[in-house]
PDB file of C-alpha atoms in Angstrom:
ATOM      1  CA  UNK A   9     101.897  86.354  83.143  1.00 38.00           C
ATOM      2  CA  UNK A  10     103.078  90.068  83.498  1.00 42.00           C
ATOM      3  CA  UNK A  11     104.123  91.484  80.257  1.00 40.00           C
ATOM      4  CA  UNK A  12     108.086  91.625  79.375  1.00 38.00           C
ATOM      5  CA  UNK A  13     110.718  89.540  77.659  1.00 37.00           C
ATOM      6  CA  UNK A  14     110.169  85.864  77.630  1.00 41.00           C
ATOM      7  CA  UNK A  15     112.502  84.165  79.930  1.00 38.00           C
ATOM      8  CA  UNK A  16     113.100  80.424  79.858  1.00 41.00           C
ATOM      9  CA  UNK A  17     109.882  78.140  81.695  1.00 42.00           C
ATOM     10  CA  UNK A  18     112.278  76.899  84.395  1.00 41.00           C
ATOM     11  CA  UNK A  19     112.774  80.902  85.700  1.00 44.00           C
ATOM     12  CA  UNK A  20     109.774  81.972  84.412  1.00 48.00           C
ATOM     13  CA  UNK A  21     107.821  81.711  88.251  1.00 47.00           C
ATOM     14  CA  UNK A  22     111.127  83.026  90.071  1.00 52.00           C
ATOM     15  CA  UNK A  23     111.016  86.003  87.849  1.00 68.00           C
ATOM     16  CA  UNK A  24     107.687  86.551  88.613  1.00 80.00           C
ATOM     17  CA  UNK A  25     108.346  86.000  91.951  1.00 82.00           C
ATOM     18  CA  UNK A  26     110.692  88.935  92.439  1.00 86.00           C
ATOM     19  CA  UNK A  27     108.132  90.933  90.546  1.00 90.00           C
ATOM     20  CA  UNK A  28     105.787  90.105  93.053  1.00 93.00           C
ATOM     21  CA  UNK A  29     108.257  90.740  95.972  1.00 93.00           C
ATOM     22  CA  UNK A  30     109.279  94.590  95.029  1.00 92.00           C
ATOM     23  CA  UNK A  31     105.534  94.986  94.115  1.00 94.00           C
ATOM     24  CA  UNK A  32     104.686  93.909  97.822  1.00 94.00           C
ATOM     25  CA  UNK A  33     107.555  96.015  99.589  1.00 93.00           C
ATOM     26  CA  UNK A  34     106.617  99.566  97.768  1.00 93.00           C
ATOM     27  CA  UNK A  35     102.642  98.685  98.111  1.00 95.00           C
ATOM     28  CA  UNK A  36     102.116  98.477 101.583  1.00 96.00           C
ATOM     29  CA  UNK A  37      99.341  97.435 103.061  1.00 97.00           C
ATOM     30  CA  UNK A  38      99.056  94.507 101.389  1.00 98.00           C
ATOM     31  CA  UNK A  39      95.752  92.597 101.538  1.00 98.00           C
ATOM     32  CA  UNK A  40      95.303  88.748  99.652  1.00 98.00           C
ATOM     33  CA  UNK A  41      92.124  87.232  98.673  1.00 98.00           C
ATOM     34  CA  UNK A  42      92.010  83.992  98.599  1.00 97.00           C
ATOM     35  CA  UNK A  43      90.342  81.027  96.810  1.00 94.00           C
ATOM     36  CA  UNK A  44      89.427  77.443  96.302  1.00 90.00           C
ATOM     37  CA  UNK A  45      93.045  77.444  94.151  1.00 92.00           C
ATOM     38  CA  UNK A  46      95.348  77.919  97.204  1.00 95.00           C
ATOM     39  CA  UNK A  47      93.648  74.805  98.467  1.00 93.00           C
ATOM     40  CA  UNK A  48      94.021  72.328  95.848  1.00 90.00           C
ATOM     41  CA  UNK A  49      97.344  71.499  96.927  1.00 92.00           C
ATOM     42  CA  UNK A  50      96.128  70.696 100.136  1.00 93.00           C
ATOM     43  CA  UNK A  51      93.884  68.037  98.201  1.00 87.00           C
ATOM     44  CA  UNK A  52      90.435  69.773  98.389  1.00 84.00           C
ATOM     45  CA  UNK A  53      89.192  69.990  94.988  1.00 70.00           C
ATOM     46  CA  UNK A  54      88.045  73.446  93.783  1.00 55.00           C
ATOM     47  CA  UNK A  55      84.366  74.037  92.305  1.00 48.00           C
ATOM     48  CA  UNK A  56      84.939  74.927  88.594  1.00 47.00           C
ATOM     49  CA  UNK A  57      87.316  73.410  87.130  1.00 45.00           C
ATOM     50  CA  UNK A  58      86.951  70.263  85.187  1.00 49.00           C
ATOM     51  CA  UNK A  59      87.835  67.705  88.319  1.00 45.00           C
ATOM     52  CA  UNK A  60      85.970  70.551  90.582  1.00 41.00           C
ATOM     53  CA  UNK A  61      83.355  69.842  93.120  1.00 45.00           C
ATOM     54  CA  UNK A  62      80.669  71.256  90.499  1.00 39.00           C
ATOM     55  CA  UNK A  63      81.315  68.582  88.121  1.00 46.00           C
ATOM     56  CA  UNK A  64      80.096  65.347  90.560  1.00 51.00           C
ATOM     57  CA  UNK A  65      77.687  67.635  92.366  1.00 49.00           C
ATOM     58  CA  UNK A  66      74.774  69.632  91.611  1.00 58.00           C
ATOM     59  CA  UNK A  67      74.903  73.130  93.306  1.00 56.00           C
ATOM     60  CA  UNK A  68      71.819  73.542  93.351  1.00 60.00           C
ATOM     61  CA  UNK A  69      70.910  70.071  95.245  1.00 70.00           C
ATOM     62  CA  UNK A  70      73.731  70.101  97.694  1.00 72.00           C
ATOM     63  CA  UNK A  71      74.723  73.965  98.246  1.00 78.00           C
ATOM     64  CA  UNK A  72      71.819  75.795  97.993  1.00 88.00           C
ATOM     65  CA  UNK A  73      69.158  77.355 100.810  1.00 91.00           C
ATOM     66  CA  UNK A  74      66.400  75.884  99.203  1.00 91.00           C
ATOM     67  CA  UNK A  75      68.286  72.512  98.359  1.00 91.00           C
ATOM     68  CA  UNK A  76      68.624  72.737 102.554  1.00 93.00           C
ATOM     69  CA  UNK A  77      65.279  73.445 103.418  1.00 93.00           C
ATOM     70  CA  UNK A  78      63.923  70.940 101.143  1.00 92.00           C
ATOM     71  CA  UNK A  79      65.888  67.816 102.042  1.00 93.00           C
ATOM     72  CA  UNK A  80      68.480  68.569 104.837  1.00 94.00           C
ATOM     73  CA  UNK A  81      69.148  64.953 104.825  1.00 94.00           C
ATOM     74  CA  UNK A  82      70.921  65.188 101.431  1.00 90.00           C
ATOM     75  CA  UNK A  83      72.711  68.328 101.950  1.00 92.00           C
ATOM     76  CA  UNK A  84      74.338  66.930 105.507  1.00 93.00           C
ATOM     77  CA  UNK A  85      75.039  64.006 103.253  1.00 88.00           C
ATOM     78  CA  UNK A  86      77.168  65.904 101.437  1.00 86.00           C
ATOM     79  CA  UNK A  87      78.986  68.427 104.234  1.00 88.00           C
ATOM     80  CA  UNK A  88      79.513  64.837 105.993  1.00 87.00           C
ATOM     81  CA  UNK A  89      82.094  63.478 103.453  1.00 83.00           C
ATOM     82  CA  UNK A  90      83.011  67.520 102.664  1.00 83.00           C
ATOM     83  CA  UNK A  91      84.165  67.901 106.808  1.00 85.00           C
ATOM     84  CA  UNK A  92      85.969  64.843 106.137  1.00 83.00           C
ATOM     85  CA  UNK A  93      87.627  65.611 103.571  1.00 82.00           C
ATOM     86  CA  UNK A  94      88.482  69.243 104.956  1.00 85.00           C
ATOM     87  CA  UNK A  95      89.972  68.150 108.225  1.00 87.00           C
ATOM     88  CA  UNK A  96      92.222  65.328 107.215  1.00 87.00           C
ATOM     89  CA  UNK A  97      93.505  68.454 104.884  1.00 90.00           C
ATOM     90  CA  UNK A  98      96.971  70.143 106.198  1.00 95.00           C
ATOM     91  CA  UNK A  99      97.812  73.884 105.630  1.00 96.00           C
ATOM     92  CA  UNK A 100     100.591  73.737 102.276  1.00 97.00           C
ATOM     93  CA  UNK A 101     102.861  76.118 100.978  1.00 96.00           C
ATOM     94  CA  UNK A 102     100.979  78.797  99.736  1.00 97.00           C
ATOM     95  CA  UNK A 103      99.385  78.869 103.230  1.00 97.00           C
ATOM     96  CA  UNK A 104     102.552  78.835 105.112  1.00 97.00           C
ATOM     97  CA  UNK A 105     103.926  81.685 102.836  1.00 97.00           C
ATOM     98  CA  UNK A 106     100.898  84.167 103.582  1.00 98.00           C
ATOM     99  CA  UNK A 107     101.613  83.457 107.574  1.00 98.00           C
ATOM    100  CA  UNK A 108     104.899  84.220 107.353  1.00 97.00           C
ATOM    101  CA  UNK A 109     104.346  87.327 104.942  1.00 97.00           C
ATOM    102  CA  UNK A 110     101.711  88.529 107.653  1.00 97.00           C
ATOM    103  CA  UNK A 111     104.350  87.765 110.828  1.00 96.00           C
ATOM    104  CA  UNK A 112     106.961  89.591 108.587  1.00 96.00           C
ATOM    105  CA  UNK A 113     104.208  92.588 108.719  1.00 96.00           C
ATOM    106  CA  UNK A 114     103.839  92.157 104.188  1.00 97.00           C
ATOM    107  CA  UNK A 115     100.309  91.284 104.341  1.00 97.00           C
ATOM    108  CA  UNK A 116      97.834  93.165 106.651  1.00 97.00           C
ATOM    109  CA  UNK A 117      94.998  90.400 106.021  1.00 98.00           C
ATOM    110  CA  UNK A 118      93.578  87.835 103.890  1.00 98.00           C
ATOM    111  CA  UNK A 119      90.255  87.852 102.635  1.00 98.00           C
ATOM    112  CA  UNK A 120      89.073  84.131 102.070  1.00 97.00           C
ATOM    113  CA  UNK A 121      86.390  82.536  99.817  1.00 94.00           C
ATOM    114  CA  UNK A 122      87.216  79.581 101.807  1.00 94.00           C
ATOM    115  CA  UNK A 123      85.537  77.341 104.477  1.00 91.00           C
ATOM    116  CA  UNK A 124      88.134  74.822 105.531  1.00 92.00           C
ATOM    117  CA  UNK A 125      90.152  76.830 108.382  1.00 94.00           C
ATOM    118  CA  UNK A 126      93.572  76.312 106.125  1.00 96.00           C
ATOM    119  CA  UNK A 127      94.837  79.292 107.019  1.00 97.00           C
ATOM    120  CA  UNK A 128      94.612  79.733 110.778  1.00 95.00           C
ATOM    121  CA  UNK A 129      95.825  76.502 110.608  1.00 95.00           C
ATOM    122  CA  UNK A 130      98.926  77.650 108.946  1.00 96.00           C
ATOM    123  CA  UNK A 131      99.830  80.575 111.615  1.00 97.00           C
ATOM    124  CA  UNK A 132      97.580  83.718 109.864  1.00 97.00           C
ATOM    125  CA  UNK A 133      95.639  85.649 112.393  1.00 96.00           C
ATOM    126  CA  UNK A 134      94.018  88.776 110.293  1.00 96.00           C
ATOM    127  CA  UNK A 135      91.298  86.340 108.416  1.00 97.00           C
ATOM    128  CA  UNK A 136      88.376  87.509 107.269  1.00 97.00           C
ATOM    129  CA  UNK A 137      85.935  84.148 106.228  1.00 96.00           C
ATOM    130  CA  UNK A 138      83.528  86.044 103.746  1.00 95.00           C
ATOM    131  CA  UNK A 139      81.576  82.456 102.773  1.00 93.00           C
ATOM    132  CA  UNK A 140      81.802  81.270 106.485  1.00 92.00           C
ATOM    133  CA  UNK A 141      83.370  78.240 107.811  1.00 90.00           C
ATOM    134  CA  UNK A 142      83.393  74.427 109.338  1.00 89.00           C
ATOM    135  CA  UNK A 143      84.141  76.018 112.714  1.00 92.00           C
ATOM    136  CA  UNK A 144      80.505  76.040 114.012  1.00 95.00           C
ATOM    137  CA  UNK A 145      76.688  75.103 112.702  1.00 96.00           C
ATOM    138  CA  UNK A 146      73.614  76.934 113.827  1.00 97.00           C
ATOM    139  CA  UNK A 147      70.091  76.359 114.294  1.00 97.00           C
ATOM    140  CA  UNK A 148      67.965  78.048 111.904  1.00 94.00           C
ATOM    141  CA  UNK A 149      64.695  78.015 114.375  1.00 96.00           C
ATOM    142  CA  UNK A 150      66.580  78.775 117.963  1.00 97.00           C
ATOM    143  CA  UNK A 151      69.893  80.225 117.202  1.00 96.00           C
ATOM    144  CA  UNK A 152      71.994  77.889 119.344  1.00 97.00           C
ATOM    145  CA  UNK A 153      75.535  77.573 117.667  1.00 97.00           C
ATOM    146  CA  UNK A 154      77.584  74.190 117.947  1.00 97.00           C
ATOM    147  CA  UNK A 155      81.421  73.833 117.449  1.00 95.00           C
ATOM    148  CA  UNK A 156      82.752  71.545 114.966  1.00 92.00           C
ATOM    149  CA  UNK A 157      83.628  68.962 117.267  1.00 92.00           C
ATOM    150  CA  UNK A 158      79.709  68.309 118.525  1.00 95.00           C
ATOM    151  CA  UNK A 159      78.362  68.704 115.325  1.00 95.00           C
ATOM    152  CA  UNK A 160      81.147  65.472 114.426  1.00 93.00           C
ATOM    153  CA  UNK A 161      79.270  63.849 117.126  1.00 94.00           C
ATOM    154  CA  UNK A 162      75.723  64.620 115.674  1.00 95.00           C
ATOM    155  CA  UNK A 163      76.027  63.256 112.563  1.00 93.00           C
ATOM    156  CA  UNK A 164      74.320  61.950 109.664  1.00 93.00           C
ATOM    157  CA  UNK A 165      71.790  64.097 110.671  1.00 96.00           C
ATOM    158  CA  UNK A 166      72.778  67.386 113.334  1.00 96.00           C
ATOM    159  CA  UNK A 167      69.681  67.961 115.179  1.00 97.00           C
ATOM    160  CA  UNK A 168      69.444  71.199 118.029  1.00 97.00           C
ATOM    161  CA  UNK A 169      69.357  69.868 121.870  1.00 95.00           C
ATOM    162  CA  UNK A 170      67.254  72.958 122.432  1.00 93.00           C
ATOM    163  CA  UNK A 171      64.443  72.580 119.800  1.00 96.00           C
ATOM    164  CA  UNK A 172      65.266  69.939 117.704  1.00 96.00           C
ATOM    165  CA  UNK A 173      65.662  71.848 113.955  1.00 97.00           C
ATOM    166  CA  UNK A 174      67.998  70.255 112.049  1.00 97.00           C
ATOM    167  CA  UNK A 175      71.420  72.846 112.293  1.00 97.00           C
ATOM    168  CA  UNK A 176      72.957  74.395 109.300  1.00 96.00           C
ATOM    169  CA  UNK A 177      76.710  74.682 108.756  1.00 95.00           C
ATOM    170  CA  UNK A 178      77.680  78.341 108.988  1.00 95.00           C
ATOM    171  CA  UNK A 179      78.778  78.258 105.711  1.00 93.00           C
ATOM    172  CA  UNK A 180      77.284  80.541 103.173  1.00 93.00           C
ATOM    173  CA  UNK A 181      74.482  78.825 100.690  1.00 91.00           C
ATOM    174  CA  UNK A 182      74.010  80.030  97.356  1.00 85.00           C
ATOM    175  CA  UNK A 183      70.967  81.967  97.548  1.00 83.00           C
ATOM    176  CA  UNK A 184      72.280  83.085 101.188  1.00 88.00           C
ATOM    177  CA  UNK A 185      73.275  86.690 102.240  1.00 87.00           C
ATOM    178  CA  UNK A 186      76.793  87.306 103.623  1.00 88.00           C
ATOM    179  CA  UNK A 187      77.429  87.210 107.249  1.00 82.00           C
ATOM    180  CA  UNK A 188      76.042  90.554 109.004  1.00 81.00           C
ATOM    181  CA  UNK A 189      79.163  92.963 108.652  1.00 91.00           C
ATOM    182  CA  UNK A 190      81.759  90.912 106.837  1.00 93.00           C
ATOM    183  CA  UNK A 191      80.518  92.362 103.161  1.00 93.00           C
ATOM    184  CA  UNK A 192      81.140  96.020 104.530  1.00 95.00           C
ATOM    185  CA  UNK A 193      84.579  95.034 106.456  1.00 96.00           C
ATOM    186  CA  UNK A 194      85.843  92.936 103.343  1.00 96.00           C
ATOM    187  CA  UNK A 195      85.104  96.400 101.501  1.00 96.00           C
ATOM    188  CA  UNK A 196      86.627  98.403 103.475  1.00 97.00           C
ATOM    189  CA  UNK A 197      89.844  96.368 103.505  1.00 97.00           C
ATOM    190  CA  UNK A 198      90.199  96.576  99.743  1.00 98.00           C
ATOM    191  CA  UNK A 199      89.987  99.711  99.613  1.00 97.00           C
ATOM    192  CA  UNK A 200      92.349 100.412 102.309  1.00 97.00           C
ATOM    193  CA  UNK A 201      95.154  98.041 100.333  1.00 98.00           C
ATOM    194  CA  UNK A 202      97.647  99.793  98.141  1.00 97.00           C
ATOM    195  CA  UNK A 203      98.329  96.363  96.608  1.00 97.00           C
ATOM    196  CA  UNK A 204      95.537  93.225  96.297  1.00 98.00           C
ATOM    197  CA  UNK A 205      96.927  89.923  95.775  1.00 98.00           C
ATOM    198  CA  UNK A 206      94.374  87.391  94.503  1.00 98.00           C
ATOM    199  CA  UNK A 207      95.715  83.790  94.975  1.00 98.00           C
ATOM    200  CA  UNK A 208      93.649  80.729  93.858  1.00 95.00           C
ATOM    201  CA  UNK A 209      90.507  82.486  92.552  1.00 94.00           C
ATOM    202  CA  UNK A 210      88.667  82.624  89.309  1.00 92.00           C
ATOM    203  CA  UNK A 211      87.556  86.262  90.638  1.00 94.00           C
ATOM    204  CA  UNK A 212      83.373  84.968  89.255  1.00 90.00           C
ATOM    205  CA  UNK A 213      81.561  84.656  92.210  1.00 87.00           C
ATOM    206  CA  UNK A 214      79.797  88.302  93.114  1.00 87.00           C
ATOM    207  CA  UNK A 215      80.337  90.190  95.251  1.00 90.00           C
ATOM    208  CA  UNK A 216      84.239  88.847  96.509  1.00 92.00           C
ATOM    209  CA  UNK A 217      85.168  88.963  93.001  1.00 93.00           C
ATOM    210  CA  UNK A 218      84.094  92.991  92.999  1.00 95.00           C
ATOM    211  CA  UNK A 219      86.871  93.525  96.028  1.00 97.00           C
ATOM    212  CA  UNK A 220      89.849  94.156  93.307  1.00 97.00           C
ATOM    213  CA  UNK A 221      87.817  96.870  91.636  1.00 97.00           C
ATOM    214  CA  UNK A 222      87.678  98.868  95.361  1.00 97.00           C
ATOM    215  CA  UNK A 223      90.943  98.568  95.732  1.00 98.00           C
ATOM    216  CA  UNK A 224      91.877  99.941  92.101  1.00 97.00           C
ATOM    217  CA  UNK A 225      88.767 102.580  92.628  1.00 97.00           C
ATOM    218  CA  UNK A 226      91.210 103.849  95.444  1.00 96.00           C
ATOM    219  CA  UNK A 227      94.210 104.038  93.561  1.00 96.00           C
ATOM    220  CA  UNK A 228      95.776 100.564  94.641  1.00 97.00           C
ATOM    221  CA  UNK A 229      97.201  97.761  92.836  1.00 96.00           C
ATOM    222  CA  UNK A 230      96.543  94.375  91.585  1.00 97.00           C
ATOM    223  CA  UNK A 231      98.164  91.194  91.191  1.00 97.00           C
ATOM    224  CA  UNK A 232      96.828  87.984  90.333  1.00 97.00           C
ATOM    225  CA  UNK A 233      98.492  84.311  90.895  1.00 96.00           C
ATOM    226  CA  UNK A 234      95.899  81.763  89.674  1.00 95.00           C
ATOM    227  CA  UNK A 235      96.044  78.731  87.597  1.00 92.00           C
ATOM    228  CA  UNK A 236      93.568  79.904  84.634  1.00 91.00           C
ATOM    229  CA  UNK A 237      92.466  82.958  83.833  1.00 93.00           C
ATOM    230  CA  UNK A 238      90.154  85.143  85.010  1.00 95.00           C
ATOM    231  CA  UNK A 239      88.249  88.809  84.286  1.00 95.00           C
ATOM    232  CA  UNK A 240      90.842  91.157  85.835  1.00 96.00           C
ATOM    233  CA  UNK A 241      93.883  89.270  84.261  1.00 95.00           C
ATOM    234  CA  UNK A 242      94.464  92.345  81.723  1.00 94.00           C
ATOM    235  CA  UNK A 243      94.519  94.920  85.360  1.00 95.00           C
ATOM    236  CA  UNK A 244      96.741  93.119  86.923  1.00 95.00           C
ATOM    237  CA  UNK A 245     100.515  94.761  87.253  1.00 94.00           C
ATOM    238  CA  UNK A 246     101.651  91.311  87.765  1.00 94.00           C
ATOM    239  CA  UNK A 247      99.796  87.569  86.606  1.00 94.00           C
ATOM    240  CA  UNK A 248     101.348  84.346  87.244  1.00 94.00           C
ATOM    241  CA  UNK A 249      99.682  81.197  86.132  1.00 93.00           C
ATOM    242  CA  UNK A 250     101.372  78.850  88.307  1.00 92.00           C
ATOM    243  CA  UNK A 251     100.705  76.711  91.443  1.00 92.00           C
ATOM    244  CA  UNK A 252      99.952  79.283  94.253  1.00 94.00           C
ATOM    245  CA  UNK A 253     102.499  76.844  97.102  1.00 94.00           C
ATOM    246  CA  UNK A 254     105.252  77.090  94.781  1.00 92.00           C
ATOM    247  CA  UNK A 255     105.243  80.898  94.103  1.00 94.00           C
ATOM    248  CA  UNK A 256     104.249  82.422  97.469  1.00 95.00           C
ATOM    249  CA  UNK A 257     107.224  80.036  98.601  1.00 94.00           C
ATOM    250  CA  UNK A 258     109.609  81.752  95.867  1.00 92.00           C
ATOM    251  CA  UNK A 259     108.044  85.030  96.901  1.00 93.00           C
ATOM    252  CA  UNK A 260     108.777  84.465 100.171  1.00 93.00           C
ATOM    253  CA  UNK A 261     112.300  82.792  99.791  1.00 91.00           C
ATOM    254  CA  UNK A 262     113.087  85.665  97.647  1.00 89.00           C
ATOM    255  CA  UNK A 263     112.796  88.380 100.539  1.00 86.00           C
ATOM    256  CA  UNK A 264     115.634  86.729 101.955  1.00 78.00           C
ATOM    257  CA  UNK A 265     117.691  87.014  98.904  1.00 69.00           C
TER     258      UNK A 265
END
């Protein structure tokens, strides 16, 4: 929460809210990076909290490169129910706010930790996918790339036409490198931004988490709405622990005030 005289719980998010709005107009451009926590209201649990992802599954048997290389058959298992679970998602507030503060030229581009396509979905078009996404799978031996809709089709067990590897979402493993070119363009948006807004992440996983530093290296700005806190909390000219749908609505509803 930003620092100032308590107002009462019920106002406490609008406050914030217009906080967040006159930090957005005077710090222009305006780049958000996004997490599992803008998602949960969609109903796709995050990874670390105590209902996350993390806590039925073991990372290391279901999202890692050598988990994949080891026993495909397990991992698809699991990106089989994930898809699922992803597509019958829908795009929620917090998504719908960021398009419309991107048509309404407030947010130059969103930097997302996620997979699940929420926010092209929603109406954004500046997306950068720094962990990949469900759009396509690849073939680790040939290269051949399949779109979301084949790979449906494949299942349990997504196999190449071409050589017959088993494909691998192109989502990034732990123990996998970024996509060629998205580390360096995800850096050079940060530091670019005279305000980063950080919705829905814990800001722990390196090296997404190190893009508010660049953009506070270059003499921009931070703010922070995530449920929980996280490392940069005590940077941050504003912090609101709240539900990311219902203050990106208030922030937007606010610019119309």
């Amino acid at each position: 929460m930003a620092h100032g005289k308590r107002v009462p719980a019920g106002r406490e998010v609008l406050t914030d809210a217009q906080r967040l709005v006159d930090l957005v107009r005077e710090s222009q451009p305006c780049v958000v990076l996004t997490g599992a926590g803008i998602s949960t209201e969609s109903g796709i649990p995050d990874f670390r909290s105590p209902t996350g992802l993390w806590r039925r599954f073991d990372p290391t048997e279901v999202g890692s490169l050598q988990a994949f290389r080891f026993d495909p058959a397990r991992v698809w298992g699991y990106y089989a129910q994930r898809f699922e679970a992803l597509l019958a998602a829908e795009p929620n507030e917090g998504h719908r706010a960021l398009a419309e503060l991107e048509e309404r030229g407030l947010v130059s581009a969103i930097v997302t930790q996620n997979i699940d396509l929420l926010h092209e979905r929603a109406g954004s078009h500046e997306v950068l996918e720094v962990h990949g996404s469900i759009r396509t799978s690849s073939c680790p031996r040939c290269g051949a790339v399949y779109p979301l809709l084949q790979v449906l089709e494949l299942l349990p067990l997504p196999t190449c036409a071409e050589c017959g590897a088993v494909l691998k979402p192109d989502v990034v493993f732990f123990g996998e490198l970024l996509p060629d070119g998205v580390l360096e363009r995800a850096i050079e948006l940060a530091a670019e931004a005279r305000l980063m807004l950080v919705v829905g992440s814990s800001l722990e996983v390196m090296p997404v988490a190190g893009l508010p530093l660049q953009t506070m290296d270059s003499g921009g700005r931070l703010a922070i709405v995530n449920q929980g806190r996280t490392p940069l909390d005590y940077r941050a000219a504003v912090r609101i622990d709240a539900p990311a749908g219902e203050t990106l609505r208030a922030v937007v509803d606010a610019l119309d005030d």
